[in-house]
CSV table of C-alpha atoms and ligand atoms in Angstrom, one decimal:
chain,number,residue,atom,x,y,z
A,1,UNK,CA,0.0,0.0,0.0
A,2,UNK,CA,1.3,3.5,-0.9
A,3,UNK,CA,2.1,5.9,1.9
A,4,UNK,CA,-1.1,7.3,3.3
A,5,UNK,CA,-1.9,10.9,2.6
A,6,UNK,CA,-3.3,13.0,5.4
A,7,UNK,CA,-5.4,16.0,4.1
A,8,UNK,CA,-7.1,18.7,6.2
A,9,UNK,CA,-10.0,20.7,4.7
A,10,UNK,CA,-9.8,24.0,6.4
A,11,UNK,CA,-11.0,27.6,6.3
A,12,UNK,CA,-11.7,29.7,9.3
A,13,UNK,CA,-14.9,30.9,7.8
A,14,UNK,CA,-18.0,28.7,8.5
A,15,UNK,CA,-20.5,27.6,5.9
A,16,UNK,CA,-18.1,27.5,3.0
A,17,UNK,CA,-18.6,23.7,2.3
A,18,UNK,CA,-15.8,22.1,4.3
A,19,UNK,CA,-17.8,19.3,5.8
A,20,UNK,CA,-19.8,18.7,2.6
A,21,UNK,CA,-16.6,18.5,0.7
A,22,UNK,CA,-14.9,16.1,3.1
A,23,UNK,CA,-17.9,13.8,2.8
A,24,UNK,CA,-18.2,13.9,-1.0
A,25,UNK,CA,-14.5,13.9,-1.6
A,26,UNK,CA,-14.0,10.9,0.8
A,27,UNK,CA,-16.9,9.1,-0.9
A,28,UNK,CA,-15.3,9.8,-4.3
A,29,UNK,CA,-12.0,8.5,-3.2
A,30,UNK,CA,-13.6,5.3,-1.8
A,31,UNK,CA,-15.5,4.8,-5.1
A,32,UNK,CA,-12.1,4.9,-6.7
A,33,UNK,CA,-11.0,2.0,-4.6
A,34,UNK,CA,-9.1,3.9,-2.0
A,35,UNK,CA,-9.2,3.1,1.7
A,36,UNK,CA,-10.5,6.3,3.4
A,37,UNK,CA,-10.8,7.5,7.0
A,38,UNK,CA,-12.5,10.8,7.8
A,39,UNK,CA,-12.0,12.5,11.1
A,40,UNK,CA,-14.6,15.0,12.4
A,41,UNK,CA,-12.4,17.6,14.2
A,42,UNK,CA,-15.3,20.0,14.7
A,43,UNK,CA,-17.2,20.2,18.0
A,44,UNK,CA,-20.3,21.1,15.9
A,45,UNK,CA,-20.1,17.6,14.5
A,46,UNK,CA,-21.8,18.5,11.2
A,47,UNK,CA,-19.8,15.8,9.4
A,48,UNK,CA,-20.8,13.2,12.0
A,49,UNK,CA,-24.5,14.2,11.5
A,50,UNK,CA,-24.1,14.0,7.7
A,51,UNK,CA,-22.7,10.5,8.0
A,52,UNK,CA,-25.9,9.4,9.7
A,53,UNK,CA,-25.1,9.8,13.4
A,54,UNK,CA,-27.9,12.2,14.2
A,55,UNK,CA,-27.1,12.5,17.9
A,56,UNK,CA,-23.4,12.9,18.0
A,57,UNK,CA,-23.4,14.3,21.6
A,58,UNK,CA,-24.8,11.0,22.9
A,59,UNK,CA,-22.0,8.9,21.3
A,60,UNK,CA,-19.9,7.1,23.9
A,61,UNK,CA,-16.7,7.1,21.8
A,62,UNK,CA,-15.5,9.9,19.6
A,63,UNK,CA,-12.4,11.7,18.5
A,64,UNK,CA,-12.5,13.6,21.8
A,65,UNK,CA,-12.0,10.3,23.7
A,66,UNK,CA,-9.2,9.3,21.4
A,67,UNK,CA,-7.3,12.6,21.9
A,68,UNK,CA,-7.8,12.4,25.6
A,69,UNK,CA,-6.3,8.9,25.5
A,70,UNK,CA,-3.3,10.2,23.7
A,71,UNK,CA,-2.8,12.9,26.3
A,72,UNK,CA,-3.2,10.4,29.2
A,73,UNK,CA,-0.9,7.9,27.4
A,74,UNK,CA,-3.7,5.3,27.5
A,75,UNK,CA,-4.4,4.8,23.8
A,76,UNK,CA,-6.0,1.4,23.2
A,77,UNK,CA,-4.4,-0.9,20.5
A,78,UNK,CA,-7.7,-1.5,18.7
A,79,UNK,CA,-9.7,1.6,17.9
A,80,UNK,CA,-13.3,1.1,18.9
A,81,UNK,CA,-14.1,4.8,18.0
A,82,UNK,CA,-13.7,4.1,14.3
A,83,UNK,CA,-17.0,3.6,12.6
A,84,UNK,CA,-17.8,2.2,9.2
A,85,UNK,CA,-20.1,3.9,6.7
A,86,UNK,CA,-22.2,2.0,4.2
A,87,UNK,CA,-20.5,3.9,1.3
A,88,UNK,CA,-17.3,2.0,1.9
A,89,UNK,CA,-15.2,4.2,4.1
A,90,UNK,CA,-14.5,4.7,7.8
A,91,UNK,CA,-14.9,7.7,10.1
A,92,UNK,CA,-14.2,8.9,13.6
A,93,UNK,CA,-17.2,10.9,14.9
A,94,UNK,CA,-16.7,14.2,16.7
A,95,UNK,CA,-18.9,16.0,19.2
A,96,UNK,CA,-18.9,18.9,21.6
A,97,UNK,CA,-16.4,17.2,24.0
A,98,UNK,CA,-13.8,18.3,21.4
A,99,UNK,CA,-14.2,21.8,22.7
A,100,UNK,CA,-13.3,20.7,26.2
A,101,UNK,CA,-10.3,18.8,24.8
A,102,UNK,CA,-9.2,21.9,22.9
A,103,UNK,CA,-9.3,24.0,26.1
A,104,UNK,CA,-7.4,21.3,28.1
A,105,UNK,CA,-4.7,21.1,25.5
A,106,UNK,CA,-3.4,24.5,26.7
A,107,UNK,CA,-1.7,22.8,29.6
A,108,UNK,CA,-0.4,19.8,27.7
A,109,UNK,CA,3.1,19.2,26.6
A,110,UNK,CA,3.4,18.9,22.8
A,111,UNK,CA,-0.1,20.3,22.6
A,112,UNK,CA,0.1,20.9,18.9
A,113,UNK,CA,0.8,17.3,18.0
A,114,UNK,CA,-1.8,15.3,20.0
A,115,UNK,CA,-3.9,14.7,17.0
A,116,UNK,CA,-0.9,13.8,14.9
A,117,UNK,CA,0.0,11.1,17.4
A,118,UNK,CA,-3.5,9.7,17.0
A,119,UNK,CA,-3.4,9.9,13.2
A,120,UNK,CA,0.0,8.2,13.2
A,121,UNK,CA,-1.5,5.3,15.1
A,122,UNK,CA,-4.4,4.7,12.7
A,123,UNK,CA,-3.2,5.9,9.2
A,124,UNK,CA,-1.3,2.8,8.2
A,125,UNK,CA,-4.6,1.1,7.3
A,126,UNK,CA,-5.7,3.8,4.9
A,127,UNK,CA,-4.7,5.5,1.6
A,128,UNK,CA,-6.3,8.8,2.6
A,129,UNK,CA,-7.1,10.4,6.0
A,130,UNK,CA,-9.4,13.4,5.6
A,131,UNK,CA,-9.7,15.9,8.5
A,132,UNK,CA,-12.8,18.2,8.7
A,133,UNK,CA,-11.7,21.3,10.6
A,134,UNK,CA,-13.8,23.6,12.7
A,135,UNK,CA,-14.2,27.2,11.4
A,136,UNK,CA,-11.4,28.8,13.5
A,137,UNK,CA,-7.6,29.0,13.7
A,138,UNK,CA,-7.6,27.6,17.2
A,139,UNK,CA,-5.7,24.7,18.8
A,140,UNK,CA,-7.8,22.0,17.1
A,141,UNK,CA,-7.1,23.4,13.6
A,142,UNK,CA,-3.4,23.8,14.5
A,143,UNK,CA,-3.5,20.1,15.6
A,144,UNK,CA,-5.2,19.1,12.3
A,145,UNK,CA,-2.6,21.0,10.2
A,146,UNK,CA,0.2,19.6,12.3
A,147,UNK,CA,-1.0,16.1,11.5
A,148,UNK,CA,-1.5,16.7,7.7
A,149,UNK,CA,0.6,16.4,4.6
A,150,UNK,CA,-1.8,18.7,2.6
A,151,UNK,CA,-4.4,21.3,3.3
A,152,UNK,CA,-7.3,21.9,0.9
A,153,UNK,CA,-9.0,25.3,1.2
A,154,UNK,CA,-12.6,25.6,0.1
A,155,UNK,CA,-13.6,29.2,-0.7
A,156,UNK,CA,-17.1,30.4,-1.3
A,157,UNK,CA,-17.1,31.7,-4.9
A,158,UNK,CA,-18.9,35.0,-4.3
A,159,UNK,CA,-17.1,35.8,-1.1
A,160,UNK,CA,-13.4,35.3,-1.8
A,161,UNK,CA,-12.2,37.2,1.2
A,162,UNK,CA,-8.5,37.9,0.6
A,163,UNK,CA,-8.0,38.8,4.3
A,164,UNK,CA,-9.3,35.4,5.5
A,165,UNK,CA,-7.1,33.6,3.0
A,166,UNK,CA,-4.0,35.6,4.0
A,167,UNK,CA,-4.6,34.8,7.7
A,168,UNK,CA,-5.1,31.1,6.9
A,169,UNK,CA,-2.1,30.9,4.6
A,170,UNK,CA,-0.1,32.7,7.3
A,171,UNK,CA,-1.1,30.0,9.8
A,172,UNK,CA,-0.2,27.3,7.4
A,173,UNK,CA,3.2,28.9,6.7
A,174,UNK,CA,4.0,29.2,10.5
A,175,UNK,CA,3.0,25.6,11.1
A,176,UNK,CA,5.3,24.6,8.2
A,177,UNK,CA,8.1,26.5,9.8
A,178,UNK,CA,7.7,25.5,13.4
A,179,UNK,CA,5.9,22.2,13.7
A,180,UNK,CA,5.3,20.3,10.4
A,181,UNK,CA,7.6,21.0,7.5
A,182,UNK,CA,5.9,18.5,5.3
A,183,UNK,CA,2.6,20.4,5.2
A,184,UNK,CA,1.8,21.8,1.8
A,185,UNK,CA,-1.2,23.6,0.4
A,186,UNK,CA,-2.8,21.0,-1.8
A,187,UNK,CA,-5.1,23.6,-3.4
A,188,UNK,CA,-7.8,26.2,-3.1
A,189,UNK,CA,-11.2,25.3,-4.7
A,190,UNK,CA,-14.3,27.3,-5.2
A,191,UNK,CA,-17.6,26.2,-3.6
A,192,UNK,CA,-21.2,27.3,-3.9
A,193,UNK,CA,-20.6,28.9,-7.3
A,194,UNK,CA,-23.9,30.3,-8.7
A,195,UNK,CA,-24.9,30.7,-12.3
A,196,UNK,CA,-23.4,34.2,-12.5
A,197,UNK,CA,-20.0,33.5,-11.2
A,198,UNK,CA,-19.9,30.1,-13.1
A,199,UNK,CA,-20.4,32.0,-16.3
A,200,UNK,CA,-17.8,34.6,-15.6
A,201,UNK,CA,-15.1,31.9,-15.7
A,202,UNK,CA,-14.4,32.6,-12.1
A,203,UNK,CA,-11.5,30.1,-11.9
A,204,UNK,CA,-9.6,32.2,-14.4
A,205,UNK,CA,-10.2,35.3,-12.2
A,206,UNK,CA,-9.2,33.5,-9.0
A,207,UNK,CA,-6.1,32.0,-10.7
A,208,UNK,CA,-5.0,35.5,-11.8
A,209,UNK,CA,-5.5,36.9,-8.3
A,210,UNK,CA,-4.2,34.1,-6.1
A,211,UNK,CA,-2.5,31.7,-8.6
A,212,UNK,CA,1.0,33.1,-8.0
A,213,UNK,CA,0.8,32.3,-4.3
A,214,UNK,CA,-1.5,29.4,-4.1
A,215,UNK,CA,-2.4,26.4,-6.3
A,216,UNK,CA,-6.0,26.9,-7.5
A,217,UNK,CA,-7.9,23.7,-8.4
A,218,UNK,CA,-9.9,23.5,-11.6
A,219,UNK,CA,-12.9,21.9,-10.0
A,220,UNK,CA,-15.7,24.4,-9.1
A,221,UNK,CA,-18.5,23.1,-6.8
A,222,UNK,CA,-21.8,24.6,-7.9
A,223,UNK,CA,-24.4,26.0,-5.5
A,224,UNK,CA,-27.2,23.5,-5.6
A,225,UNK,CA,-29.9,22.4,-3.3
A,226,UNK,CA,-28.9,18.8,-4.1
A,227,UNK,CA,-25.7,19.4,-2.0
A,228,UNK,CA,-27.7,21.0,0.8
A,229,UNK,CA,-29.8,17.9,0.8
A,230,UNK,CA,-26.8,15.7,1.3
A,231,UNK,CA,-26.4,16.9,4.9
A,232,UNK,CA,-29.6,15.1,5.8
A,233,UNK,CA,-29.9,12.4,3.2
A,234,UNK,CA,-27.3,10.1,4.7
A,235,UNK,CA,-26.0,9.7,1.1
A,236,UNK,CA,-23.2,11.3,-0.7
A,237,UNK,CA,-23.9,13.3,-3.9
A,238,UNK,CA,-22.8,10.2,-5.9
A,239,UNK,CA,-25.7,8.2,-4.5
A,240,UNK,CA,-28.1,11.2,-4.2
A,241,UNK,CA,-27.9,12.5,-7.7
A,242,UNK,CA,-25.1,10.7,-9.5
A,243,UNK,CA,-25.6,12.4,-12.9
A,244,UNK,CA,-26.0,15.9,-11.7
A,245,UNK,CA,-23.6,18.9,-11.9
A,246,UNK,CA,-22.6,18.6,-8.3
A,247,UNK,CA,-21.6,14.9,-8.6
A,248,UNK,CA,-19.6,15.8,-11.7
A,249,UNK,CA,-17.8,18.6,-9.8
A,250,UNK,CA,-16.9,16.4,-6.9
A,251,UNK,CA,-15.7,13.7,-9.3
A,252,UNK,CA,-13.4,16.3,-10.8
A,253,UNK,CA,-12.2,17.4,-7.4
A,254,UNK,CA,-11.5,13.7,-6.5
A,255,UNK,CA,-9.4,13.3,-9.7
A,256,UNK,CA,-7.4,16.4,-8.8
A,257,UNK,CA,-6.9,15.2,-5.2
A,258,UNK,CA,-5.7,11.8,-6.5
A,259,UNK,CA,-3.0,13.6,-8.5
A,260,UNK,CA,-1.8,15.6,-5.5
A,261,UNK,CA,1.8,14.6,-4.6
A,262,UNK,CA,2.2,12.6,-7.8
A,263,UNK,CA,5.1,14.7,-9.1
A,264,UNK,CA,6.9,14.5,-5.8
A,265,UNK,CA,6.3,10.8,-5.6
A,266,UNK,CA,7.6,10.1,-9.1
A,267,UNK,CA,10.6,12.2,-8.4
A,268,UNK,CA,11.3,10.3,-5.2
A,269,UNK,CA,10.9,7.0,-7.0
A,270,UNK,CA,13.2,8.1,-9.8
A,271,UNK,CA,15.7,9.0,-7.2
A,272,UNK,CA,15.4,5.8,-5.2
A,273,UNK,CA,15.6,3.8,-8.5
A,274,UNK,CA,18.8,5.6,-9.4
A,275,UNK,CA,20.2,4.9,-5.9
A,276,UNK,CA,19.2,1.2,-6.3
A,277,UNK,CA,21.0,0.9,-9.7
A,278,UNK,CA,24.1,2.7,-8.3
A,279,UNK,CA,24.1,0.3,-5.3
A,280,UNK,CA,23.8,-2.7,-7.6
A,281,UNK,CA,26.7,-1.6,-9.9
A,282,UNK,CA,28.9,-0.9,-6.8
A,283,UNK,CA,28.1,-4.3,-5.3
A,284,UNK,CA,28.9,-6.1,-8.6
A,285,UNK,CA,32.2,-4.3,-9.0
A,286,UNK,CA,33.2,-5.1,-5.4
A,287,UNK,CA,32.2,-8.8,-5.6
A,288,UNK,CA,34.0,-9.1,-8.9
A,289,UNK,CA,37.2,-7.7,-7.3
A,290,UNK,CA,36.8,-10.1,-4.4
A,291,UNK,CA,36.4,-13.1,-6.7
A,292,UNK,CA,39.5,-12.1,-8.7
A,293,UNK,CA,41.4,-11.6,-5.5
A,294,UNK,CA,40.6,-15.0,-4.3
A,295,UNK,CA,41.2,-16.9,-7.6
A,296,UNK,CA,44.3,-15.3,-8.9
A,297,UNK,CA,47.6,-14.0,-7.5
A,298,UNK,CA,47.7,-10.3,-7.3
A,299,UNK,CA,50.6,-9.9,-9.7
A,300,UNK,CA,52.0,-12.3,-12.4
A,301,UNK,CA,55.0,-11.6,-14.6
A,302,UNK,CA,55.5,-13.0,-18.1
A,303,UNK,CA,58.3,-12.4,-20.5
A,304,UNK,CA,56.9,-11.5,-23.9
A,305,UNK,CA,58.5,-12.3,-27.3
A,306,UNK,CA,59.7,-8.8,-27.8
A,307,UNK,CA,61.7,-9.1,-24.6
A,308,UNK,CA,59.3,-7.0,-22.4
A,309,UNK,CA,58.1,-8.2,-19.0
A,310,UNK,CA,54.3,-8.0,-18.9
A,311,UNK,CA,52.9,-7.6,-15.5
A,312,UNK,CA,49.3,-8.6,-14.9
A,313,UNK,CA,47.5,-7.0,-12.0
A,314,UNK,CA,44.5,-9.0,-10.6
A,315,UNK,CA,44.3,-10.8,-13.9
A,316,UNK,CA,44.1,-7.6,-15.9
A,317,UNK,CA,46.9,-7.7,-18.4
A,318,UNK,CA,48.8,-4.8,-19.8
A,319,UNK,CA,48.5,-2.6,-16.8
A,320,UNK,CA,52.3,-2.3,-16.6
A,321,UNK,CA,54.4,-3.2,-19.6
A,322,UNK,CA,57.9,-2.7,-18.3
A,323,UNK,CA,60.8,-2.7,-20.9
A,324,UNK,CA,63.5,-5.3,-20.2
A,325,UNK,CA,66.1,-3.5,-18.3
A,326,UNK,CA,69.1,-3.0,-20.5
A,327,UNK,CA,71.3,-2.8,-17.5
A,328,UNK,CA,70.8,-6.5,-16.6
A,329,UNK,CA,73.6,-7.8,-18.8
A,330,UNK,CA,76.0,-5.1,-17.9
A,331,UNK,CA,75.4,-5.8,-14.2
A,332,UNK,CA,76.1,-9.6,-14.6
A,333,UNK,CA,79.0,-8.8,-16.8
A,334,UNK,CA,80.3,-6.5,-14.0
A,335,UNK,CA,79.8,-9.3,-11.4
A,336,UNK,CA,81.5,-11.9,-13.5
A,337,UNK,CA,84.4,-9.5,-14.3
B,401,ADP,N1,-22.4,23.6,-3.0
B,401,ADP,C1,-23.4,23.8,-2.2
B,401,ADP,N2,-24.5,24.3,-2.6
B,401,ADP,C2,-25.5,24.5,-1.7
B,401,ADP,N3,-25.5,24.3,-0.4
B,401,ADP,C3,-24.3,23.8,0.1
B,401,ADP,C4,-23.2,23.5,-0.8
B,401,ADP,N4,-22.2,23.1,0.0
B,401,ADP,C5,-22.7,23.0,1.2
B,401,ADP,N5,-24.0,23.5,1.3
B,401,ADP,C6,-24.8,23.6,2.5
B,401,ADP,O1,-24.3,24.8,3.2
B,401,ADP,C7,-24.2,24.6,4.6
B,401,ADP,C8,-22.8,24.7,5.0
B,401,ADP,O2,-22.0,23.7,4.4
B,401,ADP,P1,-20.9,22.9,5.3
B,401,ADP,O3,-20.3,21.9,4.4
B,401,ADP,O4,-21.5,22.5,6.6
B,401,ADP,O5,-19.9,24.1,5.5
B,401,ADP,P2,-18.7,24.3,6.6
B,401,ADP,O6,-18.3,22.9,7.0
B,401,ADP,O7,-17.6,25.0,5.9
B,401,ADP,O8,-19.2,25.0,7.8
B,401,ADP,C9,-24.8,23.2,4.8
B,401,ADP,O9,-26.2,23.3,5.1
B,401,ADP,C10,-24.6,22.5,3.5
B,401,ADP,O10,-25.6,21.5,3.3
B,402,MG,MG1,-18.2,22.0,8.9
C-alpha cells in the first residue's frame, strides 16, 4: 500500500462547504477503490451528522476520547471509536467534547501534536485520511494542520475574502516552519458557485488573483440544493444525484486530489531507482574484485617475445608493460668480471 496521505480541509470561515466537501471527496476516493478514513475535528459535529449519526453528543466514543487517551498515554491498541459507513469508508465521529479537549490542550506538553500522534497510530490502514476542521484557527485546527501532509481550502465563490485567505495561509506557513515542515497547500477550490460566477469563468479570475501564491484547483463546486440535501440524506452526492452537476464537480475534485503529490512521488521513485541501480553496480564491482582476489595471485610476470616483461594485476593484463632493463647484462658482466 502506498504511503497514506493526510489531508485537512480548512477555512476559518464557517459555511463554505468544508464538511460537505470532506464527505463527498471521501466518498469519491472510496469509489475509486481507496481506503479512506474521515475525522470530524469540529465540535459542531456536522460531518458526523451528515454521516448518519444524528445525535453525536450521545455517542460514547468519539475523536475527543481518542485525543484524551493520547494525552493520558492510554491509547488502546484497537480503535473502537472508528465507525464504518455504508458507502465504503471509515470515520471517527466528533462532538462537543472536542471543545473541552481543545481547552485542556493548553496545559499539555506537545499540545500541537496530540492529533498527529492519534493519526499516526491509525493511518497505516488507509490511503487517505481526511480531516474536517472547525471554522477557526484555534488549537484543534493547529493540531489538524500539524497532522497533515496537505491542506485543501474551500472558498465560497462570491465571497473570496482575501483577508481570511491571507490569515489562513499565514497560519499554514508558520506551522510549516515551526511544527510540520511536510505540510503543503494542496489547493484552493471554489464552492457554492452560482450561475453568474460560473459563467464569468471565475476560476480564471481567481487564478490570476491568487494563482501566483497558491495552487488553484480547476474543479468548481456549484451552489445547488442537491448538495444542501446531502447533509440530511445520509448519502453522498454520488448516490443522491449521480448524474447531476454537483456529482460531476466532486468527481473532478476527486481526480485532482488523486493527483496531488504525484510529481513529488515520481521524483522520489526516480531518485530511489537511481540509488538502487548505483548500489547494484557498486556491489557487482566489489564482488568481482573479491572473486579475482581469491582466484588469482595479485601480480604475475611473463616475458613477452619482444623481450618486455608483462605484469598482470588481478588478472588484468597490460597494466604495466615494463621494458627489459638494458642494465641487466651489464650488471652480470660486472659481477663476472
Ligand atoms: N455547494 C453547495 N450548494 C448549496 N449548499 C451547500 C453547498 N455546499 C454546502 N452546502 C450547504 O451549506 C451549509 C454549510 O455547508 P458545510 O459543508 O457544513 O460548511 P462548513 O463545513 O464550511 O461550515 C450546509 O447546510 C450544506 O448543506
Ligand atoms: Mg463544517
